[in-house]
XYZ file of N, CA and C in Angstrom:
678
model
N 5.354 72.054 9.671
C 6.276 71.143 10.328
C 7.507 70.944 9.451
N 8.530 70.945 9.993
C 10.036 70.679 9.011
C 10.398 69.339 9.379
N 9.804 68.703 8.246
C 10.170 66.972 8.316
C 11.732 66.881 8.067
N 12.721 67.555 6.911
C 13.502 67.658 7.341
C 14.759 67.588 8.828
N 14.102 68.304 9.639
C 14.190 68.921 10.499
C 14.306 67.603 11.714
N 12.542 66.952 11.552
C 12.688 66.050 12.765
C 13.282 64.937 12.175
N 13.321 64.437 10.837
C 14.011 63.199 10.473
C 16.025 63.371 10.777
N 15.886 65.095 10.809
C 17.833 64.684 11.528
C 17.995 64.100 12.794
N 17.050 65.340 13.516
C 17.028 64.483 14.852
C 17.124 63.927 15.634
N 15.958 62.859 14.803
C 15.421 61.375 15.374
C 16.519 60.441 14.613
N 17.226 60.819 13.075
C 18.487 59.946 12.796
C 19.530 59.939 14.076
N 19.829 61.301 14.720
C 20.546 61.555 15.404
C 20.477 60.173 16.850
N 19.348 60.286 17.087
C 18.675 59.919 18.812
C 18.738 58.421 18.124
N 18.515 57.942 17.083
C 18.819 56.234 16.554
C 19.801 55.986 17.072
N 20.696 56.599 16.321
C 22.676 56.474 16.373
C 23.146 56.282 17.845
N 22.479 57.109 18.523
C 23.270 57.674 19.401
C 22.982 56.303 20.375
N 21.923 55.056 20.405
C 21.494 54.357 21.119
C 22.528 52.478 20.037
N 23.233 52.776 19.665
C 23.931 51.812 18.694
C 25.282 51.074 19.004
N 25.658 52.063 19.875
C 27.439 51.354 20.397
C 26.321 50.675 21.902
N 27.053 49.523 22.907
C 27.069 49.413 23.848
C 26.662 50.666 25.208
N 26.499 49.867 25.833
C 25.738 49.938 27.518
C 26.473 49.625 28.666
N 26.619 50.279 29.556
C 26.669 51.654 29.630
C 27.876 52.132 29.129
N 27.955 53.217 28.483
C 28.981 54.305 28.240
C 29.436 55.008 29.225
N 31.339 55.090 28.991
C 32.090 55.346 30.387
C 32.588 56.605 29.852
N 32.066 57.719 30.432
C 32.813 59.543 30.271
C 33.256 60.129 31.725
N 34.524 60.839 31.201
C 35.452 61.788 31.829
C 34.560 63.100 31.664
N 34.233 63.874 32.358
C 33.349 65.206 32.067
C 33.524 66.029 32.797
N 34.337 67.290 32.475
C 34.283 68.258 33.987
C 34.254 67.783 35.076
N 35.479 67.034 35.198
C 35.917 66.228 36.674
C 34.852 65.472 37.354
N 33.764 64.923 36.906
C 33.058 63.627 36.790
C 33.111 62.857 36.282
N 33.197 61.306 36.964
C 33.363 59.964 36.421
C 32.269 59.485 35.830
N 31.672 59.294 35.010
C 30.050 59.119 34.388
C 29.524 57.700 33.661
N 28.586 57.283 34.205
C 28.377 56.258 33.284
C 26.808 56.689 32.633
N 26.556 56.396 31.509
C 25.884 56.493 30.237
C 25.190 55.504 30.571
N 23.384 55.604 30.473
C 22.680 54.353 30.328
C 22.270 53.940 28.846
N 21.688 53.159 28.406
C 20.526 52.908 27.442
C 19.620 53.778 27.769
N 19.291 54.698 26.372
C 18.039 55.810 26.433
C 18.078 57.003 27.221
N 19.319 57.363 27.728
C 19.311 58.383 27.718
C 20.378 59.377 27.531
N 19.842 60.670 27.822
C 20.639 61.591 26.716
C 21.413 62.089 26.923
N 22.985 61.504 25.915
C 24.028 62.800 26.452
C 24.483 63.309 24.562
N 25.214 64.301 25.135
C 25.407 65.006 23.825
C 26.952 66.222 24.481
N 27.415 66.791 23.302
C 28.299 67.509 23.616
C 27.270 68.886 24.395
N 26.435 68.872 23.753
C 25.639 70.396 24.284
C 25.403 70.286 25.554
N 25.089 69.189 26.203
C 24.820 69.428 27.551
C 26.528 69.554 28.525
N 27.266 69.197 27.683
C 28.842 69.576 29.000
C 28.395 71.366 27.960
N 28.552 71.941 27.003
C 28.429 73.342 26.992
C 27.283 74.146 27.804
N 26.641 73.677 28.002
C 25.564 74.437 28.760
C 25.964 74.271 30.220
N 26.584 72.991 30.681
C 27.576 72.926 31.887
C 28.373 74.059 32.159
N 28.861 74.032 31.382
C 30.166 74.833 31.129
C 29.877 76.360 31.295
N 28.712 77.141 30.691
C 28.549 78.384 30.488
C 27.218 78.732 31.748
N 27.044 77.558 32.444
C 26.151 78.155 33.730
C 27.069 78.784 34.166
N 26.333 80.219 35.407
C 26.818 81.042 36.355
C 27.230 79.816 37.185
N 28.240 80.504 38.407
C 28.452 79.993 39.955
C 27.416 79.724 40.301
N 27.184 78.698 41.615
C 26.110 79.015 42.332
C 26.289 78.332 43.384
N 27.226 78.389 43.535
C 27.922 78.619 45.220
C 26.893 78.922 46.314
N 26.641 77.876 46.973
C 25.256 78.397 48.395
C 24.085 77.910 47.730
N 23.989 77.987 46.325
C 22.581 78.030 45.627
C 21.570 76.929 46.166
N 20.140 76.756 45.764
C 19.542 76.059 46.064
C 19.361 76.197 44.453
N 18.813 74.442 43.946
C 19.008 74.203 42.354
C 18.032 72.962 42.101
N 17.220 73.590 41.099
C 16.215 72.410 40.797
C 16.452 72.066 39.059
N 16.941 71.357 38.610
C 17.362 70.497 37.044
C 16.114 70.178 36.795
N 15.405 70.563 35.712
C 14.237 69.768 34.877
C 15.078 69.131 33.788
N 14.893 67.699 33.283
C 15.284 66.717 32.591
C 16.653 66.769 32.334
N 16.899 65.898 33.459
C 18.459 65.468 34.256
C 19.603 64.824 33.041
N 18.839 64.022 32.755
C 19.468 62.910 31.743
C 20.142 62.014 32.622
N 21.223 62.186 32.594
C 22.623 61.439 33.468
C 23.055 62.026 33.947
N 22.678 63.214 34.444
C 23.178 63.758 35.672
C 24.077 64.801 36.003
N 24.700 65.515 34.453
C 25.800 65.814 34.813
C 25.674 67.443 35.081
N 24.992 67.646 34.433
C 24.594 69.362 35.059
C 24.157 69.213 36.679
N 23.250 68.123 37.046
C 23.195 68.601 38.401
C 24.569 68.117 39.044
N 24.807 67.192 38.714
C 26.134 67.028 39.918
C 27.545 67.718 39.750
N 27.750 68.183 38.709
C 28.513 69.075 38.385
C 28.190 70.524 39.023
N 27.565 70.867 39.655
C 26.326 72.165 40.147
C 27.233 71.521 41.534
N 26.512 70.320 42.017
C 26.545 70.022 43.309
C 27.450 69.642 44.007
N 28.797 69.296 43.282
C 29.905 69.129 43.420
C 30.684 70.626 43.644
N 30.120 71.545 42.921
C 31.157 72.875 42.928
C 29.987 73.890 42.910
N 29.612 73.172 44.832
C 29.637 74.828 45.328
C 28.033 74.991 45.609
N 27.022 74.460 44.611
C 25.681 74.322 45.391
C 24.934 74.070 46.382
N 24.502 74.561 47.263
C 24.400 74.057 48.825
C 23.287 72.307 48.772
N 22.274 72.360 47.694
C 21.503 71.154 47.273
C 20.898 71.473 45.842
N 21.265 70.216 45.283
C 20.373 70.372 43.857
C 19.199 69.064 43.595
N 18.011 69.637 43.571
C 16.757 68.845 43.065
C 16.983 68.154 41.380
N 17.243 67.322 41.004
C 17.206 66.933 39.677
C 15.874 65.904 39.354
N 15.561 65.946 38.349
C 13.867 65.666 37.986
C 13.996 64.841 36.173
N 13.514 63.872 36.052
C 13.382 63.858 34.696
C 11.836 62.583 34.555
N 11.777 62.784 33.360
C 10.339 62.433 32.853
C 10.380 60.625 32.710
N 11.905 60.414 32.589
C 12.214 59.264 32.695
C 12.855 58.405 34.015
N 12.574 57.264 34.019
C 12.891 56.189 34.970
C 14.504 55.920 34.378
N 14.886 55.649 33.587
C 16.003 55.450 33.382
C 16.866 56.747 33.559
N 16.845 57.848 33.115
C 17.156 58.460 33.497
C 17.740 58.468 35.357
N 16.562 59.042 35.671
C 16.513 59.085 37.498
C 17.567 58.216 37.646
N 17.299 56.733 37.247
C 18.455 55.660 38.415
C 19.608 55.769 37.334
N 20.336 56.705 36.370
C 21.203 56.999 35.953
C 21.817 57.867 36.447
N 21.097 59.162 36.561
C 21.826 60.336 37.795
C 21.705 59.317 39.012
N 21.008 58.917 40.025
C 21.205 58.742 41.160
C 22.136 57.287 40.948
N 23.024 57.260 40.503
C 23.993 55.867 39.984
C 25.173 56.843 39.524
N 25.283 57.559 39.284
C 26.284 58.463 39.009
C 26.691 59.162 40.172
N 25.594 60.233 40.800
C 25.720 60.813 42.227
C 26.492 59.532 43.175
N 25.832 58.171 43.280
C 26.893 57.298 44.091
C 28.207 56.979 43.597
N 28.523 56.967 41.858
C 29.937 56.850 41.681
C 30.495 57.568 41.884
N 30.050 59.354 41.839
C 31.119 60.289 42.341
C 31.139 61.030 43.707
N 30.274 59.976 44.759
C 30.140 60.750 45.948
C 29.629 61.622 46.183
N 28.575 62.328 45.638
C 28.159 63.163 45.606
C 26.673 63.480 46.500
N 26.771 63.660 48.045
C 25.505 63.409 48.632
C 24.206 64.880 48.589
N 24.462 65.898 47.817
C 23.831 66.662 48.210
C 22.788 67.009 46.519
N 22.407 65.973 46.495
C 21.534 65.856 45.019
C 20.510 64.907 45.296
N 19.479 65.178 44.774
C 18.162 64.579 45.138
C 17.694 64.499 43.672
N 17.490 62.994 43.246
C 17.008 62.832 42.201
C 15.151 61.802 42.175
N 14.407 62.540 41.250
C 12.875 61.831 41.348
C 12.240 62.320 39.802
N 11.979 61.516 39.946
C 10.643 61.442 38.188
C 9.397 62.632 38.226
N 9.517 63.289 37.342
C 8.525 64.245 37.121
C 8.513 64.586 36.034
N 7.450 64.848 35.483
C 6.769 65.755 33.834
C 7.065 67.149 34.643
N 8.076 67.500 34.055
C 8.112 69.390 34.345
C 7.815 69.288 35.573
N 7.131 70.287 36.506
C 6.637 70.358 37.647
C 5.716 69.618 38.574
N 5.305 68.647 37.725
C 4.021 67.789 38.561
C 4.292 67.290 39.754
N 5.696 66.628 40.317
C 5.719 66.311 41.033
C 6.588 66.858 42.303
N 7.033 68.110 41.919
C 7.896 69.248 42.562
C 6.774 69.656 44.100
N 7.142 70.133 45.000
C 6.356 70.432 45.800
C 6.169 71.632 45.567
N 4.165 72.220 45.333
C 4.364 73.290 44.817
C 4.681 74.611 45.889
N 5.242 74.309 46.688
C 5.627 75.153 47.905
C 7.248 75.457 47.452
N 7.668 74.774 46.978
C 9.171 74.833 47.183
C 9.717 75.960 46.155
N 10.355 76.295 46.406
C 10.998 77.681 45.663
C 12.659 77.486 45.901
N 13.029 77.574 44.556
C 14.804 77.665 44.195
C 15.019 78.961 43.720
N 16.591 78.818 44.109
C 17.498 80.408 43.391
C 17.516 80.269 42.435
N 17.952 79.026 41.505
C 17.795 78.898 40.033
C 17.298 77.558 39.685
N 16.743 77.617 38.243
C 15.800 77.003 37.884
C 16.621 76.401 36.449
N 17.080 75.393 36.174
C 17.794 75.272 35.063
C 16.865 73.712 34.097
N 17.323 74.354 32.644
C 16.704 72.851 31.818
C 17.116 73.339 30.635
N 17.998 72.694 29.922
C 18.543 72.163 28.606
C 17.647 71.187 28.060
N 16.139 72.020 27.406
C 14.841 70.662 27.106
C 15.210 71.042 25.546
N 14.062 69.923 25.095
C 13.916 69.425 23.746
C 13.375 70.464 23.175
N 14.046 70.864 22.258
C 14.088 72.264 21.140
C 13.214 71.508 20.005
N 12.988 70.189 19.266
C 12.390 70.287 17.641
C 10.313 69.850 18.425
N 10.426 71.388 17.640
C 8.693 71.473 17.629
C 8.310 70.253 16.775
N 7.325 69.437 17.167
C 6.435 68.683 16.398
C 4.379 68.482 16.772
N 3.966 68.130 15.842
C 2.718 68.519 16.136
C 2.175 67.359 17.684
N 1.001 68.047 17.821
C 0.697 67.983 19.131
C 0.117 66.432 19.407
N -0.138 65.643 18.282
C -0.786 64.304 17.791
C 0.731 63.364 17.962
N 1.921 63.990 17.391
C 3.219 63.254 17.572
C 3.373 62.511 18.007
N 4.419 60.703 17.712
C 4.437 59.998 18.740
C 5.662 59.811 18.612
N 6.068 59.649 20.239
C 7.394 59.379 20.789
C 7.697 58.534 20.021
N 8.911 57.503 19.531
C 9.025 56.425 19.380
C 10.159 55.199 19.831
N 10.572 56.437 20.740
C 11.456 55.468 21.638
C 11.965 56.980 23.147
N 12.184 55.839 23.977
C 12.174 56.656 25.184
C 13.459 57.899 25.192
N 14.484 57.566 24.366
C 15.533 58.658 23.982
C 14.824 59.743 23.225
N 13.383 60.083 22.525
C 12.866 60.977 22.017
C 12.326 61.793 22.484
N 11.899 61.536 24.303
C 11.776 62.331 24.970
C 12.395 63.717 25.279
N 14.338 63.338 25.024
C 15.184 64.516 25.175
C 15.148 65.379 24.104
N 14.277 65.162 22.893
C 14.666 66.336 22.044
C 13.327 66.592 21.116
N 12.159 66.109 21.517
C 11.060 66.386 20.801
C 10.172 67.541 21.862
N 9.132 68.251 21.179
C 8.496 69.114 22.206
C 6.667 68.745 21.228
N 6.100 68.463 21.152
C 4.353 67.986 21.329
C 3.610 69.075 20.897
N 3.844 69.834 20.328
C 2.824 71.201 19.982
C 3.310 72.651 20.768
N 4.418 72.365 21.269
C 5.597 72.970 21.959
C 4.519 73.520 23.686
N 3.920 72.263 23.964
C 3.357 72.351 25.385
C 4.462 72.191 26.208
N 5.823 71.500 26.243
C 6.702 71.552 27.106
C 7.152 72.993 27.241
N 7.574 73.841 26.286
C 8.021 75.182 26.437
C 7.230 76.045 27.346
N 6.232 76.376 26.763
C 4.910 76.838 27.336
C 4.470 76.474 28.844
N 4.867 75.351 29.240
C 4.277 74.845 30.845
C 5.233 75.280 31.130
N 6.647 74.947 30.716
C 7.648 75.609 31.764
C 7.877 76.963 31.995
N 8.098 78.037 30.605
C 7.946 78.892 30.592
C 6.889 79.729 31.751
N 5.495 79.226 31.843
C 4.614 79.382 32.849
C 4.480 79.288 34.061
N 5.162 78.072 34.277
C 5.297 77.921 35.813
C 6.456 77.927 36.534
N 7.568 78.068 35.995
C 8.858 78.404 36.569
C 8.798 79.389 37.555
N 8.413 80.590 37.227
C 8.519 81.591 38.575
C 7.832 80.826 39.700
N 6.511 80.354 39.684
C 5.910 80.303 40.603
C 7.444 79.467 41.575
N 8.483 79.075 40.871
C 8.959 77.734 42.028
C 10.645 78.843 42.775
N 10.555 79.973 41.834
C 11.600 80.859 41.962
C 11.694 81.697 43.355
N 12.784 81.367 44.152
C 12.813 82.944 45.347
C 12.961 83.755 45.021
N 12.996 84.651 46.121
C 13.010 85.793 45.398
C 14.730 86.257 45.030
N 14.734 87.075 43.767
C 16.121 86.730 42.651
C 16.605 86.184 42.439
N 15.905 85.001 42.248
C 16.184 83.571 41.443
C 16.242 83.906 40.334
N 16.368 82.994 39.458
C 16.773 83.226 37.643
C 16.669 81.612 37.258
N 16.144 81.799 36.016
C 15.520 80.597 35.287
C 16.646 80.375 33.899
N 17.866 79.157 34.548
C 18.694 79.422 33.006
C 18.143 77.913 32.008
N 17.823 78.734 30.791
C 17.383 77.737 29.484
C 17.976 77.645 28.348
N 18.327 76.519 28.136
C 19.298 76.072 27.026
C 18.417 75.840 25.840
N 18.079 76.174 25.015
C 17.371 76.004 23.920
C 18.099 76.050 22.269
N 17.676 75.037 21.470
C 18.062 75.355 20.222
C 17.094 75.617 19.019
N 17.481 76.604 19.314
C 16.765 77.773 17.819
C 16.511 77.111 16.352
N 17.687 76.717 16.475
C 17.677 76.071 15.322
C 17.903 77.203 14.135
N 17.320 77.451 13.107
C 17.741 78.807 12.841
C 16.343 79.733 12.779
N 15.813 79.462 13.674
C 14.798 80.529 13.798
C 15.163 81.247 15.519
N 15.995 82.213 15.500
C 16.325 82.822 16.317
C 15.242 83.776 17.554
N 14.158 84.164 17.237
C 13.232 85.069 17.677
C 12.150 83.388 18.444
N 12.189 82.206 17.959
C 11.463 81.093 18.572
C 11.455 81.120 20.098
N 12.189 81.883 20.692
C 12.384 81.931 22.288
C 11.337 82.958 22.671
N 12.249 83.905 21.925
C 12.317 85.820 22.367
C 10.727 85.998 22.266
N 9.695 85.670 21.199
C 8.162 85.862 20.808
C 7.805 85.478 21.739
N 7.809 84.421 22.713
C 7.008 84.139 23.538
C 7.378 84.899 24.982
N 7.958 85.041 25.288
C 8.746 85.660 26.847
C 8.112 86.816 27.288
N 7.473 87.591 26.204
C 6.191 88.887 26.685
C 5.105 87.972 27.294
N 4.993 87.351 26.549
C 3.780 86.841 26.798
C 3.459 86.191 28.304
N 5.150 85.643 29.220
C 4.854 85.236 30.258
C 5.532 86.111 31.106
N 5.813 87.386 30.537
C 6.107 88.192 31.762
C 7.993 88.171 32.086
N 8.444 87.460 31.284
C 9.932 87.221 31.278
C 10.935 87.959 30.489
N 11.651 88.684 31.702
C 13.144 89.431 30.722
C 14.086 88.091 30.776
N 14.802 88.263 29.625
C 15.625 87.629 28.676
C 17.099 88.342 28.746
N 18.027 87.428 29.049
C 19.825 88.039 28.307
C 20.503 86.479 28.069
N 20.854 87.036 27.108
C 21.645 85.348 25.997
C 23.050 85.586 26.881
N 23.018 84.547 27.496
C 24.211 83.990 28.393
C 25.287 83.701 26.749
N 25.358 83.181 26.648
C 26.104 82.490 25.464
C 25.565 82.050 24.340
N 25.953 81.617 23.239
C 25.451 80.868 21.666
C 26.301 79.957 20.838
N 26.027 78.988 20.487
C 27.242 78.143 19.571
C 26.628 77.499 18.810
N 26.905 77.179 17.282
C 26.581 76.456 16.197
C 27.168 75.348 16.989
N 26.446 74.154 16.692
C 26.999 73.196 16.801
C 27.333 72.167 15.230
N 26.344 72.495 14.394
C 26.322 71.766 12.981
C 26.693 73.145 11.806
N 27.261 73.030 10.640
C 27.144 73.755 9.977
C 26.527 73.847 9.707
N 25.331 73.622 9.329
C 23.890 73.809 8.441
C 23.213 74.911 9.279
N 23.407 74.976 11.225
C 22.911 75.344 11.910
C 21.666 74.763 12.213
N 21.471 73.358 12.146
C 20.483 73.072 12.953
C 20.367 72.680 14.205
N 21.449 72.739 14.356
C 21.699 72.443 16.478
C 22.691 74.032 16.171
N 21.576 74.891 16.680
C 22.614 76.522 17.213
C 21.633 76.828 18.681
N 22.141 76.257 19.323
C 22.297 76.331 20.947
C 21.953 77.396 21.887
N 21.142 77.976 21.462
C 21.272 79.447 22.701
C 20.958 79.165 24.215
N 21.898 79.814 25.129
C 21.718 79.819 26.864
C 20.943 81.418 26.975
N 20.045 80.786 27.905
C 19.425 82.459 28.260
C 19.255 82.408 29.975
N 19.683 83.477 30.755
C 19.270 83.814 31.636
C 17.605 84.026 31.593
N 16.753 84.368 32.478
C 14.981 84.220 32.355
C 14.488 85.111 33.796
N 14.169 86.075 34.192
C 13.951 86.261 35.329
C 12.070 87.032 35.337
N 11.462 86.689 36.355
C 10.420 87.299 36.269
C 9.995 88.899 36.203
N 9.543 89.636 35.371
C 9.256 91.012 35.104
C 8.623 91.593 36.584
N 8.950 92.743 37.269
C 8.330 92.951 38.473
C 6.983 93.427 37.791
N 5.363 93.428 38.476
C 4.234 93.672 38.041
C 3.993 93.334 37.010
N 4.520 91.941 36.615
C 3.856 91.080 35.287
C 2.783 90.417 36.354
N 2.234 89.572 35.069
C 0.951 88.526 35.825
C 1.773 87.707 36.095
């Protein structure tokens, strides 16, 4: 475990909960308000930023935050986007945002990853900018903002990684924002294993040290994998 590692973090996810409630952002032509506990960061307008079109698309967001990847999606050009997060604050943060910017074609509801997705339903793309710092599987949250950037024995990777196709049409694509951190191959090792080709959409240091280095990956299912 790199105590290092999770003590930046979690300094980070302190800070970030320290100025006032709610926080008012300009974002890729969204008006936004910021709750208590949950997560915004510059990385999520870059991962905004470096999604494909998806114009017509049908779009399901795993851990929304505030909203701005899906309504930014749903504003330009998505025919409907599903947004999902593990948190309650969250949810009535996107769906409080979707009403400040008019935005009727976004559907926001509480779910752990897939649990509460209908398992019938199938999207063109599958998108989630989740929590990159591995910690052991005993770990405890310690505040509801730790949700956005901790992963439990890295069972969040792994479930999603796993069950994403099942929710995919057919040539859908699964885009994942992940930070490496500087172990670069932390993605790539596992993706045989579930049957997934891989192409790095984009990459950006965000810290010099490189402990927030950001990789976007396209994800699509291998034909005659399991």
């Amino acid at each position: 475990m790199d105590e290092d590692r999770i003590g930046y973090i979690r300094k980070l996810m302190a800070e970030s909960q320290l100025s006032d409630f709610p926080k008012y952002v300009h974002c890729l032509g969204l008006d936004l308000e910021v709750h208590k506990d949950v997560f915004w960061s510059d990385t999520a307008r870059w991962v905004t930023e470096h999604l494909p079109p998806m114009t017509g698309k049908t779009v399901l967001e795993i851990g929304c935050g505030s909203g701005l990847i899906a309504l930014f999606l749903a504003k330009n050009g998505a025919s409907h986007v599903l947004a999902t997060d593990i948190t309650t604050n969250s949810v009535e943060n996107t769906l409080s945002n979707a009403r400040r910017n008019d935005i009727p074609n976004v559907t926001c509801i509480k779910s752990d990853i897939f649990l509460s997705i209908d398992q019938d339903a199938k999207f063109d793309y599958i998108i989630w900018h989740m929590p990159s710092t591995y910690v052991p599987d005993d770990f405890e949250i310690a505040s509801m903002i730790e949700h956005s950037s901790f992963d439990p024995g890295g069972s969040l990777l792994d479930r999603f990684l796993r069950e994403s196709p099942r929710h995919l049409a057919p040539n859908g694509a699964i885009m994942l924002g992940y930070n490496v951190s500087r172990n670069n191959s932390v993605i790539t090792d596992k993706l045989e294993r579930y049957s997934l080709s891989h192409r790095r959409i984009a990459d950006k240091k965000f810290t010099i040290d490189s402990m927030i280095n950001l990789h976007l990956y396209e994800l699509k299912p291998i034909v005659g994998g399991p």
